[in-house]
mmCIF file of C-alpha atoms and ligand atoms in Angstrom:
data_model
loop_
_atom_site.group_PDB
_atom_site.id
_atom_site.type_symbol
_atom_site.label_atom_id
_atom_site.label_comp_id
_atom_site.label_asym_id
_atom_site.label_seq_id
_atom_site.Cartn_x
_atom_site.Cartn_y
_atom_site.Cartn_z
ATOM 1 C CA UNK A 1 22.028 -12.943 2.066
ATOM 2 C CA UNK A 2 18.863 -14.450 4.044
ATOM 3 C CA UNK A 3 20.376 -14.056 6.979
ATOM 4 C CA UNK A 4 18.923 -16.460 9.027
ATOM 5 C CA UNK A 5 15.527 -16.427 7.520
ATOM 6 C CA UNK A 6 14.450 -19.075 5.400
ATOM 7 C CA UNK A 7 13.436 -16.625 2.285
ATOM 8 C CA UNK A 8 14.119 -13.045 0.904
ATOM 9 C CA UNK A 9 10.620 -12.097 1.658
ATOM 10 C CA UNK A 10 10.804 -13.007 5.101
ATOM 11 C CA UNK A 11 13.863 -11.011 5.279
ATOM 12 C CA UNK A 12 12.365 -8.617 3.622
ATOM 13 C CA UNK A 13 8.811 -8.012 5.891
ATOM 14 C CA UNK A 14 11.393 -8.032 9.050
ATOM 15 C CA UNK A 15 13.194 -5.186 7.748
ATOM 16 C CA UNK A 16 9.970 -3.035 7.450
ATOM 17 C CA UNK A 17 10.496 -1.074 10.612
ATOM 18 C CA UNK A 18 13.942 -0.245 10.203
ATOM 19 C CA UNK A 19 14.066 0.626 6.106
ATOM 20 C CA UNK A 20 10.524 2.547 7.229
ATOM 21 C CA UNK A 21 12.466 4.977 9.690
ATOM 22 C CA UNK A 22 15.056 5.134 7.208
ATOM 23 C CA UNK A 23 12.781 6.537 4.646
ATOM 24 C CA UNK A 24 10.924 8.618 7.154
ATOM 25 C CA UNK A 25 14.013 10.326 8.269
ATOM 26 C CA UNK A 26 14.880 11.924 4.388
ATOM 27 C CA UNK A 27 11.299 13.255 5.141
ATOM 28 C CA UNK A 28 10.714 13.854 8.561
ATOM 29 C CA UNK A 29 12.447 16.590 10.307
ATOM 30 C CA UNK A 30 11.791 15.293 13.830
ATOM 31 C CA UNK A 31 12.552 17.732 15.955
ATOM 32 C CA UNK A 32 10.633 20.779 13.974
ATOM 33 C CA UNK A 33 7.626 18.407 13.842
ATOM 34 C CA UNK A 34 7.991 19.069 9.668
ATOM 35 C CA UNK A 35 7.766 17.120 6.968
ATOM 36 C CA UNK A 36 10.228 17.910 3.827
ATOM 37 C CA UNK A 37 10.280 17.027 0.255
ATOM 38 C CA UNK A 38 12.997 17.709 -1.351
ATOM 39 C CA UNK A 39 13.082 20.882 -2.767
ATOM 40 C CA UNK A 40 12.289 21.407 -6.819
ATOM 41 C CA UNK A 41 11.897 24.585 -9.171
ATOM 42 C CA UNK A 42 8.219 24.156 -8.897
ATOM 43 C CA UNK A 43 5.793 25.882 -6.975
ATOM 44 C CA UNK A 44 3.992 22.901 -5.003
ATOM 45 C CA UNK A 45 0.782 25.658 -4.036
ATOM 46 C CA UNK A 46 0.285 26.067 -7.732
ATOM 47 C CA UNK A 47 -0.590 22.399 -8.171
ATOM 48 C CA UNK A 48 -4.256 21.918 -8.626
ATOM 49 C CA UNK A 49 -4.290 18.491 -9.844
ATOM 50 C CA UNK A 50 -1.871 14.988 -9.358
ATOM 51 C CA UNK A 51 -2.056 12.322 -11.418
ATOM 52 C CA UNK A 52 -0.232 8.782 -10.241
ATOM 53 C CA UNK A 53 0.567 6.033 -12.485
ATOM 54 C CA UNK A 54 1.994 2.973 -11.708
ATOM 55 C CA UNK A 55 1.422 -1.241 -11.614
ATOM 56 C CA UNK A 56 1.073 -3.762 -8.906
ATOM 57 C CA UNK A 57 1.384 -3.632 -5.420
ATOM 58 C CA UNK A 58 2.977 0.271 -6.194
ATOM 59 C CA UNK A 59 -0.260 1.374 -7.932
ATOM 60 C CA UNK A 60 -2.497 0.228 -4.396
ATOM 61 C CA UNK A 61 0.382 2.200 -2.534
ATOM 62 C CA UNK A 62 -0.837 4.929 -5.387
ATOM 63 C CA UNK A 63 -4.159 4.078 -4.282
ATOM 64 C CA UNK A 64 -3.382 5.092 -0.780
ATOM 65 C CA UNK A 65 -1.397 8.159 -1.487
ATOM 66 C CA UNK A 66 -4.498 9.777 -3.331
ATOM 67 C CA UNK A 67 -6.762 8.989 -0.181
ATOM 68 C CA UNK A 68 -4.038 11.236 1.609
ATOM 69 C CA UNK A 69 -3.656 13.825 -0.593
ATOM 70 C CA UNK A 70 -7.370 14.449 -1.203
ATOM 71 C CA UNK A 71 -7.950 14.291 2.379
ATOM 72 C CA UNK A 72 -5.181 16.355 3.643
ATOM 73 C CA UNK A 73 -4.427 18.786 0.742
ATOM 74 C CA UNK A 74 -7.797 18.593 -0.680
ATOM 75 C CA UNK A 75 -6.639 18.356 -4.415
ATOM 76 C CA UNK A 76 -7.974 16.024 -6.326
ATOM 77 C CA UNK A 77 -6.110 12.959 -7.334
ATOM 78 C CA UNK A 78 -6.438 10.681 -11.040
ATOM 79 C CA UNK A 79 -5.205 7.504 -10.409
ATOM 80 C CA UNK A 80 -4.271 4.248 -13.382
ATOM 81 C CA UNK A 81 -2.701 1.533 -14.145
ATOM 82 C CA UNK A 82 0.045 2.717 -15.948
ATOM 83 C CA UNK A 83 -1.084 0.020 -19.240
ATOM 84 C CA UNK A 84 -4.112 2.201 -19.100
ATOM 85 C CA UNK A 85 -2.888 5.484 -18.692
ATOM 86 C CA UNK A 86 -1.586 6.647 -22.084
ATOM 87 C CA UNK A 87 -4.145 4.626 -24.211
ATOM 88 C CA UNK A 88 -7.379 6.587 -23.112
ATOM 89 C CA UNK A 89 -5.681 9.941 -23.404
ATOM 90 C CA UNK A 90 -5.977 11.037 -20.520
ATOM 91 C CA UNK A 91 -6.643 14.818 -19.957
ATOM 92 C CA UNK A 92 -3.517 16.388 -18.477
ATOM 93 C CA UNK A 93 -3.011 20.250 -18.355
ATOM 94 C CA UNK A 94 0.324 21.238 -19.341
ATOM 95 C CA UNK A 95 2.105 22.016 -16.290
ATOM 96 C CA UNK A 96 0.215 19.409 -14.020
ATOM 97 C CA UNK A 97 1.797 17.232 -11.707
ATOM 98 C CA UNK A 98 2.076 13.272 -12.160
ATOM 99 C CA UNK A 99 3.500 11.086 -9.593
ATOM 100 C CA UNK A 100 5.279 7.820 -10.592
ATOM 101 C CA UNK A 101 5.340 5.141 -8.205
ATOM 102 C CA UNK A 102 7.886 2.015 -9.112
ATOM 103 C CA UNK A 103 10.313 -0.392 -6.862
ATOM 104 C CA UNK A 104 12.444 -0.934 -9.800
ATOM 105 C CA UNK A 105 12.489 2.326 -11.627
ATOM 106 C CA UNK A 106 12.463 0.006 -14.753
ATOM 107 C CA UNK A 107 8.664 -1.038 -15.041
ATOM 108 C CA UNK A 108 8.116 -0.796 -19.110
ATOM 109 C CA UNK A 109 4.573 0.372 -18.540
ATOM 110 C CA UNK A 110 5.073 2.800 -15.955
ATOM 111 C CA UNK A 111 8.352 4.246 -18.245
ATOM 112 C CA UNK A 112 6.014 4.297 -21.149
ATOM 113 C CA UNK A 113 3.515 6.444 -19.560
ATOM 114 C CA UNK A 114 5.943 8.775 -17.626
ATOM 115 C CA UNK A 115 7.457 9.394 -21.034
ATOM 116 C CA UNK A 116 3.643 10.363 -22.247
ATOM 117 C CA UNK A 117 3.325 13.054 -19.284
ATOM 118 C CA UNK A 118 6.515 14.313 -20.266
ATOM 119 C CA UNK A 119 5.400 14.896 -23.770
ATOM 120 C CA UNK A 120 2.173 16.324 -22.162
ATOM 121 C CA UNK A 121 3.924 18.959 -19.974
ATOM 122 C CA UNK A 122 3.743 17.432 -16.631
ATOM 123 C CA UNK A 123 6.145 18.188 -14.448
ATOM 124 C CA UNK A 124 7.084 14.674 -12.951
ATOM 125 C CA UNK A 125 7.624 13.465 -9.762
ATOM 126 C CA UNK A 126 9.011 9.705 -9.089
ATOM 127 C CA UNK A 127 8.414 7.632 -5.926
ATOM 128 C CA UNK A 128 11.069 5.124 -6.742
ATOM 129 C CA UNK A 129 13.461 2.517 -4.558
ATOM 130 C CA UNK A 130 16.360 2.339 -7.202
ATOM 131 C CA UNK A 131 18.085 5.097 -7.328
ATOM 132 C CA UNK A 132 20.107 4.321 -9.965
ATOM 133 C CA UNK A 133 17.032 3.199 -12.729
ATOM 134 C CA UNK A 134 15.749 5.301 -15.491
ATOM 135 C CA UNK A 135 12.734 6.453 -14.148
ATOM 136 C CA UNK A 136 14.669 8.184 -11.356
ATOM 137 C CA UNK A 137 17.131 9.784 -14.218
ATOM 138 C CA UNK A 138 13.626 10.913 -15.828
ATOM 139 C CA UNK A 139 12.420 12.498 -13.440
ATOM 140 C CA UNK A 140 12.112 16.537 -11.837
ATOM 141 C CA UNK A 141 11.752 15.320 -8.588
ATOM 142 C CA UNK A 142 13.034 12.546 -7.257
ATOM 143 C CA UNK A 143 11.311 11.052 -4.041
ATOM 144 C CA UNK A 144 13.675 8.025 -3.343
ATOM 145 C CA UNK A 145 12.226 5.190 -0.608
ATOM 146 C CA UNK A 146 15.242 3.705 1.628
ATOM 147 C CA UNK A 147 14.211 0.133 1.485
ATOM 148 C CA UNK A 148 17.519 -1.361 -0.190
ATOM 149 C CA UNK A 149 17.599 -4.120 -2.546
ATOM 150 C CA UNK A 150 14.137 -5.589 -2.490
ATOM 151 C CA UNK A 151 15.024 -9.754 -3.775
ATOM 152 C CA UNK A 152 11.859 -11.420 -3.460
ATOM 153 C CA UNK A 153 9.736 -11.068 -6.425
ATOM 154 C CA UNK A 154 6.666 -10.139 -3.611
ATOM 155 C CA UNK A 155 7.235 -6.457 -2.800
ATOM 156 C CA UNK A 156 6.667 -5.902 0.966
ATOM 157 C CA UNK A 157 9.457 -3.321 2.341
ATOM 158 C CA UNK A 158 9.541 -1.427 -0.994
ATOM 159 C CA UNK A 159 5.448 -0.781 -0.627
ATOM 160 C CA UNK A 160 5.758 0.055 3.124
ATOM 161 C CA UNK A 161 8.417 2.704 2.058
ATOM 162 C CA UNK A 162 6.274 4.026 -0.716
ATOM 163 C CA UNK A 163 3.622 4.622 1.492
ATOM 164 C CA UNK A 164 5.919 6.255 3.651
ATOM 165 C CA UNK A 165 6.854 9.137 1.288
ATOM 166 C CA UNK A 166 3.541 9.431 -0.162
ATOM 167 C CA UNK A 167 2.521 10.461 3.854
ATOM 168 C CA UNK A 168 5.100 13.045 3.697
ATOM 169 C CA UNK A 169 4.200 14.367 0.109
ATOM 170 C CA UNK A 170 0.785 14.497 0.635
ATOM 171 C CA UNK A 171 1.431 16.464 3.817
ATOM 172 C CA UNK A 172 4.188 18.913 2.416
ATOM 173 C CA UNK A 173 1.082 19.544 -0.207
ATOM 174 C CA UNK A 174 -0.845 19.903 2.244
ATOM 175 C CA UNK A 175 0.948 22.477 4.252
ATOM 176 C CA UNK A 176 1.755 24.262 0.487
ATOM 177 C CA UNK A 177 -1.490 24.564 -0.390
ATOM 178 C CA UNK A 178 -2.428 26.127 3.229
ATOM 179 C CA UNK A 179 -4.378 23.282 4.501
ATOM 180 C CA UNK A 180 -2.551 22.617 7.519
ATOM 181 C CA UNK A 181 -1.565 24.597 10.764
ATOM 182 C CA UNK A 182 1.646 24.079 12.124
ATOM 183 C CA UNK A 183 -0.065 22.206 15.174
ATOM 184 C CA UNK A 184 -2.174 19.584 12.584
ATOM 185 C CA UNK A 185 1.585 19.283 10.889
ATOM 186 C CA UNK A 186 3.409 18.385 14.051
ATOM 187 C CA UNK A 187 0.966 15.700 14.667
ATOM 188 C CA UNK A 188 1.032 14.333 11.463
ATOM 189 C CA UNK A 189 4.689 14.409 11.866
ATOM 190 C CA UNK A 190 4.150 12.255 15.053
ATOM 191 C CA UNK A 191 1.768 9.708 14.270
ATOM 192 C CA UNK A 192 4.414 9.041 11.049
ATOM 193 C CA UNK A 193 7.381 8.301 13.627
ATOM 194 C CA UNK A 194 5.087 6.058 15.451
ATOM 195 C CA UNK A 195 4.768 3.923 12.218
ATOM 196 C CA UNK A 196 8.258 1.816 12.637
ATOM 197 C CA UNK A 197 7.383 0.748 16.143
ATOM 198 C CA UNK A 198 3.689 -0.066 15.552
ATOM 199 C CA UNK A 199 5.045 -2.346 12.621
ATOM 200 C CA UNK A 200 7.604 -3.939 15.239
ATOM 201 C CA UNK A 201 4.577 -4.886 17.209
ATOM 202 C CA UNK A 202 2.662 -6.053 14.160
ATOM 203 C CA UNK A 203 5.386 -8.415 13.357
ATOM 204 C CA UNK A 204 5.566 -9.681 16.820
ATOM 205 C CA UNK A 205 2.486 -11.573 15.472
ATOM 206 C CA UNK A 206 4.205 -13.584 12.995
ATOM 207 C CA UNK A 207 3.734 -17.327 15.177
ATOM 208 C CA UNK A 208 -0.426 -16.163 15.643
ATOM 209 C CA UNK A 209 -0.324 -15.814 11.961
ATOM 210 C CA UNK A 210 1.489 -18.886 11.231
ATOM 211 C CA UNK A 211 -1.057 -20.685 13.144
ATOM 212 C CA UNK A 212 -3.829 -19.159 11.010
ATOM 213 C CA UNK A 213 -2.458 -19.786 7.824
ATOM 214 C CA UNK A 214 -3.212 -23.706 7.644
ATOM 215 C CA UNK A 215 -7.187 -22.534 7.886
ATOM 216 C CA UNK A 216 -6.293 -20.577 4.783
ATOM 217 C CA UNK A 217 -4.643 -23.212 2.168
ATOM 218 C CA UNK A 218 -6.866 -25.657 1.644
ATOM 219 C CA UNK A 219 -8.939 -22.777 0.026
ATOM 220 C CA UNK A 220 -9.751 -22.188 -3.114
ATOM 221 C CA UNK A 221 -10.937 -18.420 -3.470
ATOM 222 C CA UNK A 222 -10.441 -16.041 -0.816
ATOM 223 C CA UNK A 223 -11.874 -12.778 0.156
ATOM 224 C CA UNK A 224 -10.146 -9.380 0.988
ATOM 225 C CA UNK A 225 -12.194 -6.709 2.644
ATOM 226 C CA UNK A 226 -11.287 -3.069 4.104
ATOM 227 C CA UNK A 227 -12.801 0.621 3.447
ATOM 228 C CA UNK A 228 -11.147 4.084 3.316
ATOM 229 C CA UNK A 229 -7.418 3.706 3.238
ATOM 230 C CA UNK A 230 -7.726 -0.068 4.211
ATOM 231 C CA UNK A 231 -9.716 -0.807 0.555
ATOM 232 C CA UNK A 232 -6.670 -0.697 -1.100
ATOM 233 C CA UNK A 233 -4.375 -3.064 1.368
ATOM 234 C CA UNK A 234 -7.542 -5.246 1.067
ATOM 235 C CA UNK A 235 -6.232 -5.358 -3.011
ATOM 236 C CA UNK A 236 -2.972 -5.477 -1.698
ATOM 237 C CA UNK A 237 -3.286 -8.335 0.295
ATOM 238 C CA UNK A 238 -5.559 -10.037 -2.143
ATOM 239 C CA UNK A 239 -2.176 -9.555 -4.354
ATOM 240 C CA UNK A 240 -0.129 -11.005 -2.064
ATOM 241 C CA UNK A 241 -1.475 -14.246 -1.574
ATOM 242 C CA UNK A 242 -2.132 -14.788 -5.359
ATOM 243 C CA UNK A 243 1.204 -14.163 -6.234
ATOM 244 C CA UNK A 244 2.639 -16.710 -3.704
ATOM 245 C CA UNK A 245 0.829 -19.295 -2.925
ATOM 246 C CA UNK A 246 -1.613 -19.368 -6.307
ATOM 247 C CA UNK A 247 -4.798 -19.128 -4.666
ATOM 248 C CA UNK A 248 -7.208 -16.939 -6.274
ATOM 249 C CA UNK A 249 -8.459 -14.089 -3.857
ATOM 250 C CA UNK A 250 -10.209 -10.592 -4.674
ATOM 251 C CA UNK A 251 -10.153 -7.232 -2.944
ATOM 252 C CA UNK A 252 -12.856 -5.594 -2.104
ATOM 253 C CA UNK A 253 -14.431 -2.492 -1.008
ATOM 254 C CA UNK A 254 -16.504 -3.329 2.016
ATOM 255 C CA UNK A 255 -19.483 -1.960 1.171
ATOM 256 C CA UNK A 256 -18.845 -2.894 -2.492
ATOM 257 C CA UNK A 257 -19.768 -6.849 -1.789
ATOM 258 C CA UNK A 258 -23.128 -7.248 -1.710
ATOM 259 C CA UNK A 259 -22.993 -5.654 -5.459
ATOM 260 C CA UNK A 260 -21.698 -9.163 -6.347
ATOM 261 C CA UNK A 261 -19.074 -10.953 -4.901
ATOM 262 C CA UNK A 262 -21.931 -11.924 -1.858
ATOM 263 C CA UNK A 263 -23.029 -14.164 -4.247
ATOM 264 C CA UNK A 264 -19.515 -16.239 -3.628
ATOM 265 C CA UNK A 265 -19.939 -16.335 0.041
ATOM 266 C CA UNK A 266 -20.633 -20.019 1.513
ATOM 267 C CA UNK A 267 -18.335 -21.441 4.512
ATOM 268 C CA UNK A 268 -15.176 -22.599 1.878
ATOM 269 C CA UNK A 269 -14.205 -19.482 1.179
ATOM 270 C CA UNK A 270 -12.585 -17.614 3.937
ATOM 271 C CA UNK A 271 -12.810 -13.870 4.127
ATOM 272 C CA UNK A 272 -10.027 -11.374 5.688
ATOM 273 C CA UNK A 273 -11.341 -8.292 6.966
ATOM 274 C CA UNK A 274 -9.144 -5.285 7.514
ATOM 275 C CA UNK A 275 -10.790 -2.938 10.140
ATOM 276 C CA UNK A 276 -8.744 -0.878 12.477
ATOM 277 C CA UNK A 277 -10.929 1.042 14.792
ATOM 278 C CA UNK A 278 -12.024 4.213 13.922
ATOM 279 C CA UNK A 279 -14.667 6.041 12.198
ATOM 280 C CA UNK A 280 -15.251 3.333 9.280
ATOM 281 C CA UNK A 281 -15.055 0.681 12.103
ATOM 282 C CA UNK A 282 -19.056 0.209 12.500
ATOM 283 C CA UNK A 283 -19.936 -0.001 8.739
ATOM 284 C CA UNK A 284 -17.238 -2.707 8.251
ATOM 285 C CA UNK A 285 -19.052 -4.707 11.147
ATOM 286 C CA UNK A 286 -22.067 -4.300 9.724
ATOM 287 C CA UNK A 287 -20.648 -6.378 6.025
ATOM 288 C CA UNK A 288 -19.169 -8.830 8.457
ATOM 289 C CA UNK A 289 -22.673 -9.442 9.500
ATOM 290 C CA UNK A 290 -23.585 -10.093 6.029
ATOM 291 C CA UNK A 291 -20.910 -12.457 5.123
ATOM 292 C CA UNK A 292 -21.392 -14.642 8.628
ATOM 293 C CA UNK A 293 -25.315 -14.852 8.002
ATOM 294 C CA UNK A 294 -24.294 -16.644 4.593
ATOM 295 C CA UNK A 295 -21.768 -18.827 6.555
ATOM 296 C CA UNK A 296 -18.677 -17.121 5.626
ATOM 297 C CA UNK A 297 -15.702 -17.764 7.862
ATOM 298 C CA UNK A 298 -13.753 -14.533 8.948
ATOM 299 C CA UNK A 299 -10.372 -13.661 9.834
ATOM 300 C CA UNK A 300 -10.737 -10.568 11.649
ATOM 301 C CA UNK A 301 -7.504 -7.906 11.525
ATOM 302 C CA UNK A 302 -8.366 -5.205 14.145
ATOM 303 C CA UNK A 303 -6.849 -3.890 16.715
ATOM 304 C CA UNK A 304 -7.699 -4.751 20.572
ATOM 305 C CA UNK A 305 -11.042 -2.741 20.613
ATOM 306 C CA UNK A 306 -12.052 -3.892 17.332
ATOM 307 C CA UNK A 307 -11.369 -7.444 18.433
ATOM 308 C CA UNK A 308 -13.451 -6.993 21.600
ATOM 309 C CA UNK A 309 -16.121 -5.360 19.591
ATOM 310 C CA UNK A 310 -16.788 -7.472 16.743
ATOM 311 C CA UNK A 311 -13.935 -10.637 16.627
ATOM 312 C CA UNK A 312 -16.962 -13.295 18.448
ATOM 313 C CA UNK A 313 -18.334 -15.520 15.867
ATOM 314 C CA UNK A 314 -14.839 -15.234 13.617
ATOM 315 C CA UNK A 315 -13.051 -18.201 12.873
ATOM 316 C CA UNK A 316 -9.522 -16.103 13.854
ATOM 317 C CA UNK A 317 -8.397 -12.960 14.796
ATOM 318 C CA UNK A 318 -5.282 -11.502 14.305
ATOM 319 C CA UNK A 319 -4.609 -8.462 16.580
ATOM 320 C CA UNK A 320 -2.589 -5.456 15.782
ATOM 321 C CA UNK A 321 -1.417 -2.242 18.222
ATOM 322 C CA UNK A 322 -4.066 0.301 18.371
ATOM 323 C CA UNK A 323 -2.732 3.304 15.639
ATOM 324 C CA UNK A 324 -4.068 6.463 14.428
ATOM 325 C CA UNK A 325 -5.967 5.938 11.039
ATOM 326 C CA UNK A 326 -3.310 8.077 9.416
ATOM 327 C CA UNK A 327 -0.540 4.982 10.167
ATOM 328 C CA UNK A 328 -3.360 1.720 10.043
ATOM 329 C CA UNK A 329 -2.209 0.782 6.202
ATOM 330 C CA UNK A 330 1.553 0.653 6.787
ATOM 331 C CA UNK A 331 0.855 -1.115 9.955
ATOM 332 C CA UNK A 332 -1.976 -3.462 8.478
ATOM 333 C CA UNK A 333 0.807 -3.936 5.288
ATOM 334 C CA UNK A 334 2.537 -6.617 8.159
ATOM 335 C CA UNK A 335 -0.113 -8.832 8.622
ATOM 336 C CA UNK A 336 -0.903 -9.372 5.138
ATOM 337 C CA UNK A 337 2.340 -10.106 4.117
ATOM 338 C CA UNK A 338 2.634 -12.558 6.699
ATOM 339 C CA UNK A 339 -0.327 -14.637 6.260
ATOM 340 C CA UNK A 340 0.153 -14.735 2.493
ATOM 341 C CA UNK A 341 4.269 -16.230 3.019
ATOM 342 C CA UNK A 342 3.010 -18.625 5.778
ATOM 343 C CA UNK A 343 0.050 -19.923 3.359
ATOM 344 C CA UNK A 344 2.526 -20.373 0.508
ATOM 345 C CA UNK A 345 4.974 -22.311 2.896
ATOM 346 C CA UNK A 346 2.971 -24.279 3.838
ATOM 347 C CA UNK A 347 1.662 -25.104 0.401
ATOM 348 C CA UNK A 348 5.103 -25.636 -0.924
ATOM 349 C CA UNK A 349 5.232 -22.861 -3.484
ATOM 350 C CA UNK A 350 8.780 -20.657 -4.499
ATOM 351 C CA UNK A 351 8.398 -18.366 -2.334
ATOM 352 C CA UNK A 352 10.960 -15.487 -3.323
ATOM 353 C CA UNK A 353 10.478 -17.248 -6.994
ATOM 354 C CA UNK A 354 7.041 -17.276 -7.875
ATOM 355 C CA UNK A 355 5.972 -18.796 -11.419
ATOM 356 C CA UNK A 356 5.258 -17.018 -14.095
ATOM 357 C CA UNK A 357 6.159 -13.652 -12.546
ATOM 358 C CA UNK A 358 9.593 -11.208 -12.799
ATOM 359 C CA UNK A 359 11.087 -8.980 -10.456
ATOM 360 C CA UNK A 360 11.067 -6.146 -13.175
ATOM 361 C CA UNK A 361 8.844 -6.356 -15.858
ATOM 362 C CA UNK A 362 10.024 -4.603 -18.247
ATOM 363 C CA UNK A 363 7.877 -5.401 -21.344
ATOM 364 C CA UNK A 364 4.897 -4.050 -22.264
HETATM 365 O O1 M6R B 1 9.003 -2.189 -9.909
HETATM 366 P P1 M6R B 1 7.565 -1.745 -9.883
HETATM 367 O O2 M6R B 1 7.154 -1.215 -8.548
HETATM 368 O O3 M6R B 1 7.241 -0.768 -10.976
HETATM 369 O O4 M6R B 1 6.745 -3.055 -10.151
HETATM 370 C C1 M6R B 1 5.344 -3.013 -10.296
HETATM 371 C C2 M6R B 1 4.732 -4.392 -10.217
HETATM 372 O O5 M6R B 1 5.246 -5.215 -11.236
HETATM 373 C C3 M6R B 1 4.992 -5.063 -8.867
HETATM 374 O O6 M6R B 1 4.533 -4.284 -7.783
HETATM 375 C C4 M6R B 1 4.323 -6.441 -8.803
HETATM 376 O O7 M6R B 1 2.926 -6.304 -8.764
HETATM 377 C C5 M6R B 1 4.850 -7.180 -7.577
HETATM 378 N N1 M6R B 1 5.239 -8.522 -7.938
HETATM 379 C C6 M6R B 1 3.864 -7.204 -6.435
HETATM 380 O O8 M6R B 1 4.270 -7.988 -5.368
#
């Protein structure tokens, strides 16, 4: 049931920080400041190469994941779509890992191409929320997120969950491959456990959001932008607000917009930047410069700092707890789920129901 929300994906984005410590706690172990995977006849220090495959909003959490694991285990990290993957033959070295990433467990594509590594000798890992679907019988290890039944046909808690176990897998390889001391470990471990209460405070937002979202829906195009980790929630978002309320928006890489989609910029389209504080902070600035010089109205996600630094001249700001870069795209997830559901309210849309689109899609 709703509960006393008006839609599943309302439901749904409430339940973030409690199905988020959920899934952190198969992963975490708290009080040794460790992550753990669970364990699997395969040596995780042999693996000199992942490749993920999946579709949607669980291919940006894919997108993510390889920023992690490049950064923290320093192996490199092939990403597709999974309709992609197995028609460019892609190189794969038998005994290679590929990661899976899929809410339903069911997605045809993603099946398809897991079924392809198999036949290539991967050994293959699955980063899935039903634990009962094929792709988690399919698999050799099995990396289940603790969301529960995800209803709405935008996936919200199922992506913050998936981006919780990619944290913990990429620091597990991490620590495998001998990248990590026991002290860098313990604070990864400890920024992770901060996640579920940073995304409380993030969703203590919801009425500021509200508020914004009528400066959004008259719109007819709309811009996402964030760098790093944040690139792909810019997608993400982007996603979001398609899907639900039918207005056409692009993610962007920052610095990837005056290659183009500059060009777009005049004062109808709005454009949300995602920029928590940190050491990407001042470039993003700088390409908010560029889009306010061409008239471009902003809505500025940042956290107080960032707001005080560079939210004058925006036409909003939406403010989220300051976070360690590590937890800014599970905590920056909250925001964009919001604004997208309040835009499609207010625009009249089915929410939970959207047109055209299936839960599972499990065609090709
Ligand atoms: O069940 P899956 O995670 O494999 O589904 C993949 C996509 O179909 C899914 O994420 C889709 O993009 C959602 N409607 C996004 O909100």
């Amino acid at each position: 049931s709703k509960g006393n929300h008006a839609h599943f994906m309302r439901k749904e984005i409430f339940e973030q920080p409690i199905v988020v410590a959920q899934t952190m706690q198969s992963y975490v172990r708290a009080f040794e400041g460790e992550v753990a995977i669970p364990s699997f006849e395969f040596d995780l220090s042999a693996v000199e190469r992942v490749t993920v495959v999946a579709c949607g909003t669980s291919f940006y959490a894919g997108m993510v994941g390889k920023y992690w694991i490049e950064r923290f285990a320093r192996v490199p990290v092939d990403i597709d779509v999974a309709s992609e993957f197995r028609y460019r033959d892609p190189v794969l070295e038998p005994g290679g890992l590929a990661l899976f990433i899929s809410q339903s467990g069911e997605t045809a594509d993603t099946l398809a191409a897991l079924r392809h590594a198999r036949e290539k000798e991967q050994r293959i890992a699955v980063v899935v929320n039903v634990p009962t679907s094929s792709m988690a019988r399919e698999a050799d290890l099995l990396l289940p997120t603790r969301a529960g039944p995800e209803i709405g046909v935008a996936s919200t808690k199922a992506f913050t969950c998936q981006l919780a176990v990619l944290a913990a897998l990429a620091t597990n390889l991490a620590r495998a491959k001998g990248r990590l001391t026991g002290e860098e470990e313990r604070e990864i471990v400890a920024h992770l456990q901060e996640a579920p209460e940073a995304m409380s405070h993030a969703l203590n937002h919801d009425a500021d959001i509200a508020a914004i979202a009528p400066l959004i829906a008259p719109a007819r195009d709309v811009l996402y932008l964030g760098r790093g980790p944040d690139y792909p929630m810019a997608l993400e978002g982007a996603l979001k607000l398609k899907e639900i309320s039918y207005i056409h928006a692009e993610g962007y890489a920052a610095g990837e917009m005056k290659h183009g989609p500059i060009a777009l910029i005049d004062d109808q389209v709005p454009v949300i930047v995602l920029a928590p504080s940190g050491p990407l902070f001042e470039k993003t600035v700088s390409n908010m410069a560029e889009v306010r010089a061409r008239g471009g109205r902003i809505v500025l996600i940042s956290d107080a700092a960032g707001i005080a630094a560079a939210g004058e001249g925006c036409m909003a700001t939406i403010e989220m707890p300051e976070v360690h870069p590590l937890i800014a795209p599970l905590v920056y997830a909250v925001p964009v789920q919001l604004l997208a559901y309040h835009v499609a309210v207010l625009k009249g849309t089915d929410v939970d129901q959207p047109r055209n689109l299936a839960k599972s899609v499990t065609v090709e």
